[in-house]
mmCIF file of C-alpha atoms in Angstrom:
data_model
loop_
_atom_site.group_PDB
_atom_site.id
_atom_site.type_symbol
_atom_site.label_atom_id
_atom_site.label_comp_id
_atom_site.label_asym_id
_atom_site.label_seq_id
_atom_site.Cartn_x
_atom_site.Cartn_y
_atom_site.Cartn_z
ATOM 1 C CA UNK A 1 0.000 0.000 0.000
ATOM 2 C CA UNK A 2 2.782 2.456 0.920
ATOM 3 C CA UNK A 3 4.566 1.683 -2.348
ATOM 4 C CA UNK A 4 1.385 2.381 -4.306
ATOM 5 C CA UNK A 5 0.849 5.736 -2.595
ATOM 6 C CA UNK A 6 4.475 6.698 -3.252
ATOM 7 C CA UNK A 7 4.134 5.719 -6.904
ATOM 8 C CA UNK A 8 0.948 7.753 -7.139
ATOM 9 C CA UNK A 9 2.723 10.825 -5.794
ATOM 10 C CA UNK A 10 5.594 10.387 -8.253
ATOM 11 C CA UNK A 11 3.181 10.014 -11.163
ATOM 12 C CA UNK A 12 1.268 13.072 -9.999
ATOM 13 C CA UNK A 13 4.394 15.264 -9.863
ATOM 14 C CA UNK A 14 5.475 13.988 -13.266
ATOM 15 C CA UNK A 15 2.024 14.703 -14.671
ATOM 16 C CA UNK A 16 2.141 18.261 -13.347
ATOM 17 C CA UNK A 17 5.541 18.886 -14.936
ATOM 18 C CA UNK A 18 4.362 17.426 -18.256
ATOM 19 C CA UNK A 19 1.276 19.627 -18.236
ATOM 20 C CA UNK A 20 3.284 22.740 -17.442
ATOM 21 C CA UNK A 21 5.913 22.100 -20.109
ATOM 22 C CA UNK A 22 3.456 21.083 -22.836
ATOM 23 C CA UNK A 23 1.305 24.149 -22.247
ATOM 24 C CA UNK A 24 4.210 26.557 -22.008
ATOM 25 C CA UNK A 25 3.303 26.992 -18.365
ATOM 26 C CA UNK A 26 0.290 29.065 -19.310
ATOM 27 C CA UNK A 27 -0.458 30.443 -15.893
ATOM 28 C CA UNK A 28 -0.998 33.846 -17.399
ATOM 29 C CA UNK A 29 -1.363 35.621 -20.732
ATOM 30 C CA UNK A 30 1.742 35.313 -22.848
ATOM 31 C CA UNK A 31 3.999 33.787 -20.205
ATOM 32 C CA UNK A 32 5.831 30.531 -20.745
ATOM 33 C CA UNK A 33 9.018 28.767 -19.760
ATOM 34 C CA UNK A 34 10.841 29.754 -22.927
ATOM 35 C CA UNK A 35 9.639 33.334 -22.880
ATOM 36 C CA UNK A 36 11.727 36.078 -21.434
ATOM 37 C CA UNK A 37 10.141 38.159 -18.721
ATOM 38 C CA UNK A 38 10.233 41.884 -19.172
ATOM 39 C CA UNK A 39 12.104 43.354 -16.214
ATOM 40 C CA UNK A 40 9.946 45.331 -13.868
ATOM 41 C CA UNK A 41 10.677 49.059 -14.018
ATOM 42 C CA UNK A 42 11.838 50.177 -10.603
ATOM 43 C CA UNK A 43 11.269 53.690 -9.311
ATOM 44 C CA UNK A 44 13.608 55.019 -6.598
ATOM 45 C CA UNK A 45 12.009 56.163 -3.349
ATOM 46 C CA UNK A 46 12.026 59.877 -2.655
ATOM 47 C CA UNK A 47 13.790 61.274 0.393
ATOM 48 C CA UNK A 48 11.611 60.748 3.512
ATOM 49 C CA UNK A 49 9.251 58.424 1.616
ATOM 50 C CA UNK A 50 8.229 55.146 3.283
ATOM 51 C CA UNK A 51 6.511 52.042 1.925
ATOM 52 C CA UNK A 52 3.888 50.993 2.817
ATOM 53 C CA UNK A 53 2.502 54.453 3.485
ATOM 54 C CA UNK A 54 1.553 53.751 7.097
ATOM 55 C CA UNK A 55 3.380 54.022 10.411
ATOM 56 C CA UNK A 56 6.076 51.389 10.954
ATOM 57 C CA UNK A 57 4.599 49.743 14.059
ATOM 58 C CA UNK A 58 1.083 49.254 12.660
ATOM 59 C CA UNK A 59 -0.690 46.160 11.356
ATOM 60 C CA UNK A 60 -0.149 47.104 7.712
ATOM 61 C CA UNK A 61 3.627 47.403 8.140
ATOM 62 C CA UNK A 62 6.015 45.711 10.581
ATOM 63 C CA UNK A 63 3.553 45.486 13.466
ATOM 64 C CA UNK A 64 3.779 46.355 17.125
ATOM 65 C CA UNK A 65 6.880 46.468 19.281
ATOM 66 C CA UNK A 66 7.107 43.293 21.378
ATOM 67 C CA UNK A 67 9.829 44.219 23.850
ATOM 68 C CA UNK A 68 13.581 44.655 23.989
ATOM 69 C CA UNK A 69 15.781 41.587 23.558
ATOM 70 C CA UNK A 70 18.950 41.386 25.639
ATOM 71 C CA UNK A 71 21.683 38.751 25.697
ATOM 72 C CA UNK A 72 20.268 37.447 28.981
ATOM 73 C CA UNK A 73 16.618 37.288 27.908
ATOM 74 C CA UNK A 74 14.747 34.160 26.891
ATOM 75 C CA UNK A 75 13.998 35.719 23.493
ATOM 76 C CA UNK A 76 17.697 36.075 22.634
ATOM 77 C CA UNK A 77 17.464 32.662 20.960
ATOM 78 C CA UNK A 78 15.149 34.286 18.368
ATOM 79 C CA UNK A 79 18.176 36.092 16.931
ATOM 80 C CA UNK A 80 20.463 34.445 14.415
ATOM 81 C CA UNK A 81 23.858 35.691 13.140
ATOM 82 C CA UNK A 82 24.269 36.662 9.493
ATOM 83 C CA UNK A 83 27.682 35.778 8.062
ATOM 84 C CA UNK A 84 26.775 36.442 4.425
ATOM 85 C CA UNK A 85 30.088 37.365 2.695
ATOM 86 C CA UNK A 86 28.186 39.569 0.244
ATOM 87 C CA UNK A 87 27.148 41.927 3.051
ATOM 88 C CA UNK A 88 29.487 44.332 4.824
ATOM 89 C CA UNK A 89 28.665 44.862 8.514
ATOM 90 C CA UNK A 90 30.002 48.068 10.041
ATOM 91 C CA UNK A 91 29.944 46.610 13.571
ATOM 92 C CA UNK A 92 31.369 49.752 15.172
ATOM 93 C CA UNK A 93 30.788 48.254 18.644
ATOM 94 C CA UNK A 94 33.022 45.304 17.668
ATOM 95 C CA UNK A 95 30.591 42.923 19.407
ATOM 96 C CA UNK A 96 28.966 41.309 16.361
ATOM 97 C CA UNK A 97 25.614 42.807 17.398
ATOM 98 C CA UNK A 98 24.920 44.195 13.921
ATOM 99 C CA UNK A 99 25.035 40.646 12.541
ATOM 100 C CA UNK A 100 22.264 39.440 14.885
ATOM 101 C CA UNK A 101 18.691 39.572 13.609
ATOM 102 C CA UNK A 102 15.511 37.543 13.303
ATOM 103 C CA UNK A 103 15.349 34.853 10.642
ATOM 104 C CA UNK A 104 12.841 36.882 8.619
ATOM 105 C CA UNK A 105 15.114 39.915 8.655
ATOM 106 C CA UNK A 106 18.063 37.724 7.663
ATOM 107 C CA UNK A 107 16.156 36.223 4.720
ATOM 108 C CA UNK A 108 15.122 39.646 3.388
ATOM 109 C CA UNK A 109 18.603 41.081 3.864
ATOM 110 C CA UNK A 110 20.221 38.185 1.987
ATOM 111 C CA UNK A 111 17.754 38.622 -0.868
ATOM 112 C CA UNK A 112 18.543 42.342 -0.977
ATOM 113 C CA UNK A 113 22.298 41.640 -1.098
ATOM 114 C CA UNK A 114 21.803 39.723 -4.348
ATOM 115 C CA UNK A 115 19.703 42.532 -5.828
ATOM 116 C CA UNK A 116 22.346 45.111 -4.944
ATOM 117 C CA UNK A 117 25.093 43.149 -6.710
ATOM 118 C CA UNK A 118 22.873 42.696 -9.762
ATOM 119 C CA UNK A 119 21.957 46.384 -9.847
ATOM 120 C CA UNK A 120 25.512 47.697 -9.358
ATOM 121 C CA UNK A 121 28.243 45.159 -10.242
ATOM 122 C CA UNK A 122 31.134 45.432 -7.834
ATOM 123 C CA UNK A 123 29.013 47.086 -5.128
ATOM 124 C CA UNK A 124 27.868 45.277 -1.972
ATOM 125 C CA UNK A 125 25.174 45.886 0.603
ATOM 126 C CA UNK A 126 26.417 47.533 3.808
ATOM 127 C CA UNK A 127 24.684 47.349 7.211
ATOM 128 C CA UNK A 128 25.434 50.237 9.559
ATOM 129 C CA UNK A 129 22.986 49.286 12.332
ATOM 130 C CA UNK A 130 21.331 45.982 13.202
ATOM 131 C CA UNK A 131 20.345 44.643 16.603
ATOM 132 C CA UNK A 132 20.935 47.326 19.251
ATOM 133 C CA UNK A 133 21.815 46.239 22.777
ATOM 134 C CA UNK A 134 23.157 49.612 23.912
ATOM 135 C CA UNK A 135 20.056 51.818 23.765
ATOM 136 C CA UNK A 136 21.240 54.067 20.941
ATOM 137 C CA UNK A 137 17.817 54.239 19.277
ATOM 138 C CA UNK A 138 14.460 55.744 20.184
ATOM 139 C CA UNK A 139 12.162 54.057 22.669
ATOM 140 C CA UNK A 140 10.451 50.946 21.269
ATOM 141 C CA UNK A 141 12.742 50.858 18.232
ATOM 142 C CA UNK A 142 12.572 47.570 16.325
ATOM 143 C CA UNK A 143 16.388 47.571 16.361
ATOM 144 C CA UNK A 144 16.055 46.328 19.968
ATOM 145 C CA UNK A 145 14.330 43.173 18.679
ATOM 146 C CA UNK A 146 16.656 42.465 15.757
ATOM 147 C CA UNK A 147 13.813 43.300 13.370
ATOM 148 C CA UNK A 148 15.359 46.420 11.806
ATOM 149 C CA UNK A 149 18.509 47.345 9.906
ATOM 150 C CA UNK A 150 19.964 50.596 8.585
ATOM 151 C CA UNK A 151 21.690 50.101 5.241
ATOM 152 C CA UNK A 152 23.827 51.816 2.611
ATOM 153 C CA UNK A 153 25.839 50.664 -0.390
ATOM 154 C CA UNK A 154 29.498 49.716 0.118
ATOM 155 C CA UNK A 155 30.655 52.691 -1.989
ATOM 156 C CA UNK A 156 28.487 55.052 0.120
ATOM 157 C CA UNK A 157 27.252 56.725 -3.047
ATOM 158 C CA UNK A 158 24.208 58.621 -1.802
ATOM 159 C CA UNK A 159 22.812 58.933 -5.319
ATOM 160 C CA UNK A 160 22.099 55.195 -5.134
ATOM 161 C CA UNK A 161 20.117 55.295 -1.891
ATOM 162 C CA UNK A 162 16.712 55.978 -3.444
ATOM 163 C CA UNK A 163 17.073 52.891 -5.650
ATOM 164 C CA UNK A 164 18.508 50.939 -2.718
ATOM 165 C CA UNK A 165 15.280 51.646 -0.833
ATOM 166 C CA UNK A 166 13.228 50.414 -3.797
ATOM 167 C CA UNK A 167 15.297 47.218 -3.965
ATOM 168 C CA UNK A 168 14.607 46.704 -0.246
ATOM 169 C CA UNK A 169 10.872 46.940 -0.924
ATOM 170 C CA UNK A 170 11.212 44.376 -3.720
ATOM 171 C CA UNK A 171 13.259 42.099 -1.446
ATOM 172 C CA UNK A 172 10.254 41.814 0.858
ATOM 173 C CA UNK A 173 10.992 44.049 3.846
ATOM 174 C CA UNK A 174 7.699 44.881 5.564
ATOM 175 C CA UNK A 175 8.557 48.588 5.963
ATOM 176 C CA UNK A 176 11.189 50.639 4.152
ATOM 177 C CA UNK A 177 11.970 54.288 4.978
ATOM 178 C CA UNK A 178 14.351 56.654 3.193
ATOM 179 C CA UNK A 179 14.991 58.033 6.634
ATOM 180 C CA UNK A 180 18.254 59.910 6.267
ATOM 181 C CA UNK A 181 20.570 61.193 3.576
ATOM 182 C CA UNK A 182 23.068 58.772 5.122
ATOM 183 C CA UNK A 183 21.061 55.509 5.225
ATOM 184 C CA UNK A 184 17.872 53.564 4.500
ATOM 185 C CA UNK A 185 15.868 52.065 7.386
ATOM 186 C CA UNK A 186 14.190 48.668 6.864
ATOM 187 C CA UNK A 187 12.179 46.484 9.233
ATOM 188 C CA UNK A 188 10.162 43.273 9.285
ATOM 189 C CA UNK A 189 7.244 41.747 11.129
ATOM 190 C CA UNK A 190 7.789 39.553 14.160
ATOM 191 C CA UNK A 191 8.071 35.855 13.389
ATOM 192 C CA UNK A 192 4.930 34.968 15.366
ATOM 193 C CA UNK A 193 3.040 37.843 13.715
ATOM 194 C CA UNK A 194 3.768 36.501 10.235
ATOM 195 C CA UNK A 195 2.595 33.013 11.206
ATOM 196 C CA UNK A 196 -0.610 34.405 12.706
ATOM 197 C CA UNK A 197 -1.528 36.298 9.544
ATOM 198 C CA UNK A 198 -0.338 33.891 6.867
ATOM 199 C CA UNK A 199 -2.102 31.174 4.948
ATOM 200 C CA UNK A 200 -5.518 30.969 3.358
ATOM 201 C CA UNK A 201 -7.918 29.508 5.845
ATOM 202 C CA UNK A 202 -11.149 29.672 7.836
ATOM 203 C CA UNK A 203 -11.472 29.277 11.612
ATOM 204 C CA UNK A 204 -12.386 25.887 13.018
ATOM 205 C CA UNK A 205 -15.666 27.349 14.272
ATOM 206 C CA UNK A 206 -16.899 27.995 10.709
ATOM 207 C CA UNK A 207 -19.710 25.767 9.422
ATOM 208 C CA UNK A 208 -20.594 24.079 6.141
ATOM 209 C CA UNK A 209 -23.876 22.573 4.898
ATOM 210 C CA UNK A 210 -23.993 18.796 4.348
ATOM 211 C CA UNK A 211 -25.874 16.904 1.645
ATOM 212 C CA UNK A 212 -27.574 14.675 4.202
ATOM 213 C CA UNK A 213 -28.857 17.757 5.999
ATOM 214 C CA UNK A 214 -27.621 19.942 8.812
ATOM 215 C CA UNK A 215 -24.279 21.637 9.232
ATOM 216 C CA UNK A 216 -20.829 20.601 10.357
ATOM 217 C CA UNK A 217 -17.824 22.453 11.741
ATOM 218 C CA UNK A 218 -15.189 22.837 9.043
ATOM 219 C CA UNK A 219 -12.551 21.327 11.355
ATOM 220 C CA UNK A 220 -14.597 18.110 11.540
ATOM 221 C CA UNK A 221 -14.787 17.520 7.776
ATOM 222 C CA UNK A 222 -13.595 14.137 6.520
ATOM 223 C CA UNK A 223 -13.055 12.736 2.993
ATOM 224 C CA UNK A 224 -16.388 11.392 1.806
ATOM 225 C CA UNK A 225 -18.412 14.315 3.178
ATOM 226 C CA UNK A 226 -20.406 16.156 0.535
ATOM 227 C CA UNK A 227 -20.828 19.851 1.172
ATOM 228 C CA UNK A 228 -22.798 22.708 -0.362
ATOM 229 C CA UNK A 229 -20.952 24.616 -3.115
ATOM 230 C CA UNK A 230 -21.827 26.619 -6.237
ATOM 231 C CA UNK A 231 -20.797 26.247 -9.870
ATOM 232 C CA UNK A 232 -19.641 29.040 -12.183
ATOM 233 C CA UNK A 233 -23.255 29.978 -12.954
ATOM 234 C CA UNK A 234 -24.179 30.287 -9.295
ATOM 235 C CA UNK A 235 -26.187 27.078 -9.202
ATOM 236 C CA UNK A 236 -26.094 25.338 -5.842
ATOM 237 C CA UNK A 237 -24.978 21.722 -5.695
ATOM 238 C CA UNK A 238 -23.126 19.333 -3.414
ATOM 239 C CA UNK A 239 -19.503 18.417 -3.989
ATOM 240 C CA UNK A 240 -17.029 15.995 -2.400
ATOM 241 C CA UNK A 241 -14.711 17.296 0.286
ATOM 242 C CA UNK A 242 -11.266 16.043 -0.768
ATOM 243 C CA UNK A 243 -8.730 17.216 1.805
ATOM 244 C CA UNK A 244 -7.402 20.145 3.809
ATOM 245 C CA UNK A 245 -4.853 22.229 1.921
ATOM 246 C CA UNK A 246 -3.832 23.609 5.296
ATOM 247 C CA UNK A 247 -4.807 22.457 8.774
ATOM 248 C CA UNK A 248 -3.538 24.051 11.969
ATOM 249 C CA UNK A 249 -5.414 22.698 14.975
ATOM 250 C CA UNK A 250 -5.763 25.192 17.810
ATOM 251 C CA UNK A 251 -3.520 27.830 16.226
ATOM 252 C CA UNK A 252 -3.958 31.572 16.743
ATOM 253 C CA UNK A 253 -4.804 33.358 13.507
ATOM 254 C CA UNK A 254 -5.757 36.875 12.525
ATOM 255 C CA UNK A 255 -8.931 36.797 10.433
ATOM 256 C CA UNK A 256 -10.710 39.354 8.313
ATOM 257 C CA UNK A 257 -14.359 39.573 9.351
ATOM 258 C CA UNK A 258 -16.699 40.235 6.403
ATOM 259 C CA UNK A 259 -20.215 41.214 7.503
ATOM 260 C CA UNK A 260 -23.405 41.796 5.506
ATOM 261 C CA UNK A 261 -26.913 42.873 6.585
ATOM 262 C CA UNK A 262 -29.324 41.844 3.842
ATOM 263 C CA UNK A 263 -29.132 38.883 3.980
ATOM 264 C CA UNK A 264 -27.234 38.921 7.253
ATOM 265 C CA UNK A 265 -24.009 36.929 7.250
ATOM 266 C CA UNK A 266 -20.611 36.981 8.927
ATOM 267 C CA UNK A 267 -17.559 35.255 7.459
ATOM 268 C CA UNK A 268 -14.048 34.990 8.924
ATOM 269 C CA UNK A 269 -11.107 34.197 6.645
ATOM 270 C CA UNK A 270 -7.405 34.975 6.456
ATOM 271 C CA UNK A 271 -5.951 37.804 4.379
ATOM 272 C CA UNK A 272 -4.742 35.670 1.447
ATOM 273 C CA UNK A 273 -7.946 33.653 0.966
ATOM 274 C CA UNK A 274 -10.166 34.330 -2.057
ATOM 275 C CA UNK A 275 -13.742 35.587 -1.771
ATOM 276 C CA UNK A 276 -16.117 36.005 -4.720
ATOM 277 C CA UNK A 277 -17.209 39.626 -5.283
ATOM 278 C CA UNK A 278 -19.824 40.775 -7.802
ATOM 279 C CA UNK A 279 -19.168 43.644 -10.245
ATOM 280 C CA UNK A 280 -20.100 47.110 -9.026
ATOM 281 C CA UNK A 281 -22.444 47.842 -11.905
ATOM 282 C CA UNK A 282 -26.054 46.602 -11.921
ATOM 283 C CA UNK A 283 -25.886 42.868 -12.236
ATOM 284 C CA UNK A 284 -28.472 40.141 -12.187
ATOM 285 C CA UNK A 285 -28.521 38.084 -9.021
ATOM 286 C CA UNK A 286 -28.643 34.991 -11.175
ATOM 287 C CA UNK A 287 -25.207 33.439 -11.494
ATOM 288 C CA UNK A 288 -21.676 34.216 -10.490
ATOM 289 C CA UNK A 289 -20.033 33.985 -13.919
ATOM 290 C CA UNK A 290 -19.158 37.686 -13.997
ATOM 291 C CA UNK A 291 -17.891 37.753 -10.416
ATOM 292 C CA UNK A 292 -14.194 37.905 -9.552
ATOM 293 C CA UNK A 293 -12.282 36.451 -6.667
ATOM 294 C CA UNK A 294 -10.464 38.952 -4.427
ATOM 295 C CA UNK A 295 -8.074 38.488 -1.544
ATOM 296 C CA UNK A 296 -9.968 38.947 1.713
ATOM 297 C CA UNK A 297 -7.565 41.761 2.571
ATOM 298 C CA UNK A 298 -8.837 43.689 -0.476
ATOM 299 C CA UNK A 299 -12.568 43.380 0.205
ATOM 300 C CA UNK A 300 -14.146 46.724 1.131
ATOM 301 C CA UNK A 301 -17.535 47.882 2.476
ATOM 302 C CA UNK A 302 -19.990 48.445 -0.342
ATOM 303 C CA UNK A 303 -18.754 45.553 -2.441
ATOM 304 C CA UNK A 304 -21.221 42.708 -2.945
ATOM 305 C CA UNK A 305 -20.695 39.065 -2.040
ATOM 306 C CA UNK A 306 -22.852 35.965 -2.523
ATOM 307 C CA UNK A 307 -24.872 34.795 0.478
ATOM 308 C CA UNK A 308 -27.195 31.814 0.839
ATOM 309 C CA UNK A 309 -30.790 33.023 0.969
ATOM 310 C CA UNK A 310 -33.456 31.953 3.446
ATOM 311 C CA UNK A 311 -34.479 28.377 2.751
ATOM 312 C CA UNK A 312 -31.068 27.597 1.302
ATOM 313 C CA UNK A 313 -32.226 27.363 -2.290
ATOM 314 C CA UNK A 314 -30.422 30.229 -3.994
ATOM 315 C CA UNK A 315 -27.574 32.688 -3.720
ATOM 316 C CA UNK A 316 -28.346 36.353 -3.172
ATOM 317 C CA UNK A 317 -26.156 39.399 -3.544
ATOM 318 C CA UNK A 318 -25.414 41.127 -0.249
ATOM 319 C CA UNK A 319 -23.508 44.365 0.229
ATOM 320 C CA UNK A 320 -20.584 44.223 2.623
ATOM 321 C CA UNK A 321 -21.502 46.357 5.612
ATOM 322 C CA UNK A 322 -18.302 46.149 7.606
ATOM 323 C CA UNK A 323 -14.785 44.709 7.393
ATOM 324 C CA UNK A 324 -12.780 44.265 10.583
ATOM 325 C CA UNK A 325 -10.018 42.130 12.079
ATOM 326 C CA UNK A 326 -10.359 39.488 14.762
ATOM 327 C CA UNK A 327 -7.913 37.052 16.329
ATOM 328 C CA UNK A 328 -9.163 33.555 17.161
ATOM 329 C CA UNK A 329 -7.534 30.478 18.623
ATOM 330 C CA UNK A 330 -9.915 27.900 17.152
ATOM 331 C CA UNK A 331 -7.433 26.710 14.543
ATOM 332 C CA UNK A 332 -7.235 27.388 10.817
ATOM 333 C CA UNK A 333 -8.531 25.124 8.059
ATOM 334 C CA UNK A 334 -8.481 25.330 4.250
ATOM 335 C CA UNK A 335 -10.932 22.753 2.858
ATOM 336 C CA UNK A 336 -10.695 21.669 -0.783
ATOM 337 C CA UNK A 337 -13.767 20.453 -2.667
ATOM 338 C CA UNK A 338 -13.928 18.882 -6.110
ATOM 339 C CA UNK A 339 -15.812 21.971 -7.330
ATOM 340 C CA UNK A 340 -13.200 24.398 -5.973
ATOM 341 C CA UNK A 341 -15.814 26.516 -4.171
ATOM 342 C CA UNK A 342 -17.553 26.204 -0.809
ATOM 343 C CA UNK A 343 -20.350 27.816 1.201
ATOM 344 C CA UNK A 344 -18.777 28.766 4.539
ATOM 345 C CA UNK A 345 -21.094 30.320 7.137
ATOM 346 C CA UNK A 346 -23.547 30.820 4.237
ATOM 347 C CA UNK A 347 -21.096 32.914 2.163
ATOM 348 C CA UNK A 348 -19.673 31.669 -1.142
ATOM 349 C CA UNK A 349 -15.874 31.495 -1.094
ATOM 350 C CA UNK A 350 -13.130 29.960 -3.182
ATOM 351 C CA UNK A 351 -11.180 27.002 -1.842
ATOM 352 C CA UNK A 352 -7.981 28.711 -2.932
ATOM 353 C CA UNK A 353 -5.619 31.379 -1.692
ATOM 354 C CA UNK A 354 -2.238 33.055 -2.324
ATOM 355 C CA UNK A 355 -2.874 33.935 -6.008
ATOM 356 C CA UNK A 356 -5.774 36.219 -6.964
ATOM 357 C CA UNK A 357 -6.944 34.018 -9.847
ATOM 358 C CA UNK A 358 -9.498 31.384 -8.869
ATOM 359 C CA UNK A 359 -9.566 29.786 -12.333
ATOM 360 C CA UNK A 360 -5.775 29.406 -12.470
ATOM 361 C CA UNK A 361 -5.737 27.831 -9.037
ATOM 362 C CA UNK A 362 -8.539 25.424 -9.953
ATOM 363 C CA UNK A 363 -6.688 24.453 -13.124
ATOM 364 C CA UNK A 364 -3.493 23.873 -11.154
ATOM 365 C CA UNK A 365 -5.315 21.408 -8.883
ATOM 366 C CA UNK A 366 -6.743 19.420 -11.830
ATOM 367 C CA UNK A 367 -3.976 16.769 -11.682
ATOM 368 C CA UNK A 368 -4.583 16.332 -7.968
ATOM 369 C CA UNK A 369 -8.318 15.847 -8.486
ATOM 370 C CA UNK A 370 -7.680 13.403 -11.315
ATOM 371 C CA UNK A 371 -5.202 11.305 -9.356
ATOM 372 C CA UNK A 372 -7.480 11.450 -6.306
ATOM 373 C CA UNK A 373 -10.248 9.940 -8.414
ATOM 374 C CA UNK A 374 -7.956 7.273 -9.858
ATOM 375 C CA UNK A 375 -6.664 6.329 -6.404
ATOM 376 C CA UNK A 376 -10.197 6.149 -5.034
ATOM 377 C CA UNK A 377 -11.225 3.843 -7.903
ATOM 378 C CA UNK A 378 -8.194 1.567 -7.618
ATOM 379 C CA UNK A 379 -7.915 1.501 -3.852
ATOM 380 C CA UNK A 380 -10.925 2.959 -1.999
ATOM 381 C CA UNK A 381 -9.317 2.279 1.385
ATOM 382 C CA UNK A 382 -6.485 4.686 0.560
ATOM 383 C CA UNK A 383 -8.775 7.705 0.420
ATOM 384 C CA UNK A 384 -8.023 9.867 3.411
ATOM 385 C CA UNK A 385 -4.338 8.915 3.416
ATOM 386 C CA UNK A 386 -1.592 11.205 2.038
ATOM 387 C CA UNK A 387 -3.682 12.069 -1.011
ATOM 388 C CA UNK A 388 -6.589 13.077 1.177
ATOM 389 C CA UNK A 389 -6.682 14.172 4.783
ATOM 390 C CA UNK A 390 -3.103 14.970 5.912
ATOM 391 C CA UNK A 391 -1.932 12.593 8.647
ATOM 392 C CA UNK A 392 -0.558 15.545 10.616
ATOM 393 C CA UNK A 393 -1.455 19.238 10.816
ATOM 394 C CA UNK A 394 0.249 21.524 8.338
ATOM 395 C CA UNK A 395 0.258 22.568 4.727
ATOM 396 C CA UNK A 396 -0.550 19.853 2.193
ATOM 397 C CA UNK A 397 2.478 18.699 0.171
ATOM 398 C CA UNK A 398 0.714 19.473 -3.129
ATOM 399 C CA UNK A 399 0.047 23.055 -2.007
ATOM 400 C CA UNK A 400 3.724 23.432 -1.128
ATOM 401 C CA UNK A 401 4.709 22.106 -4.545
ATOM 402 C CA UNK A 402 2.439 24.546 -6.366
ATOM 403 C CA UNK A 403 3.649 27.430 -4.207
ATOM 404 C CA UNK A 404 7.270 26.710 -5.104
ATOM 405 C CA UNK A 405 6.403 26.477 -8.804
ATOM 406 C CA UNK A 406 4.415 29.712 -8.588
ATOM 407 C CA UNK A 407 7.240 31.497 -6.773
ATOM 408 C CA UNK A 408 9.559 30.513 -9.602
ATOM 409 C CA UNK A 409 7.243 31.295 -12.519
ATOM 410 C CA UNK A 410 5.243 34.317 -11.385
ATOM 411 C CA UNK A 411 6.259 37.825 -10.413
ATOM 412 C CA UNK A 412 6.497 38.315 -6.654
ATOM 413 C CA UNK A 413 3.601 40.761 -6.692
ATOM 414 C CA UNK A 414 1.333 38.033 -8.135
ATOM 415 C CA UNK A 415 1.432 36.174 -4.801
ATOM 416 C CA UNK A 416 -0.088 37.497 -1.615
ATOM 417 C CA UNK A 417 2.723 38.458 0.806
ATOM 418 C CA UNK A 418 0.972 36.525 3.588
ATOM 419 C CA UNK A 419 0.130 33.557 1.392
ATOM 420 C CA UNK A 420 2.379 30.970 2.941
ATOM 421 C CA UNK A 421 5.247 30.720 5.386
ATOM 422 C CA UNK A 422 7.954 28.534 3.902
ATOM 423 C CA UNK A 423 10.608 27.262 6.252
ATOM 424 C CA UNK A 424 14.073 28.534 5.518
ATOM 425 C CA UNK A 425 16.528 25.894 4.440
#
């Protein structure tokens, strides 16, 4: 049995690769493996400009200050040294403190070092300030947590600093500030903050409608359950629950709360999950063909979503009344159905996340659905094993595979920044 499941996985990965190569990797108009990407035009930041355009220690940037880290504190183990030879560390204290930083900060800094060398051959990235243990910065500075760095180029050419700031934005720093004529300030979110906001999931307290009647908590779904979904025309039907693309039992997550009044509904989902939104212009309430899927973080009051009407026989358009944020500790679950859609707490949502194209995501999961069907036909007892319900909490291996392919093929701005946390190697 184990050998058969392993063979099935190998065949599935091979099938994916064959599909991608034969189709020119058509995940987007005009883009294929053999086609050269047009380089993105980069605009230097202006002096005193910061991106994103919000305060550093707010939710939309690097998040709140969590307390100073000292060499004697328990949190000191959160810091890791950076010995990248392509980065020059000023280290004026001669203690190695500037090399200490969180793993997220280290990853972004290493990515930026590569960009700097590509942008200016012969020039390296230079760090003038990293982790601060001596109190040289303002109160509640993220330097005290190893989450901030001040940077220049190795040649200290100030005419390059505006572009250096732009490269830092592209490298993935959560907040970049052209703070001084002498340096650029960059910072990142706390490690636990990123984990709490990432992924594309619903809370374990969310409910789905079952074919045999009644509702069920999403966390209790099992392969073989048939749940209420909708097709591309908005027709209601029941579809097989296949697996969880992500399952984190009991985890703390930050959810967007989407609320409507007529009909009344309340849906919680993470920032990177897709929600179907109707066009703004007058549109018939029959069908969802003209709708588009948006990241939950981009849904705004006044936009219209699809809500199950009284009696549960049709979908109705409902204007979003309020969007807020709420943290819950009931776990996070991303159910996948054969249809690719699902009614969660009476609101129609996509099963997919990370990329803001529901149809592309559904296409990408076609090999998985096909092999799932073949495995079920050949060996019904295997359903619910590695191809179905993951044996342990976490992100499904197929989702990880697609994310790595997408990260390679697509521009970075095509993927939601909180789509998935990938462990550093």
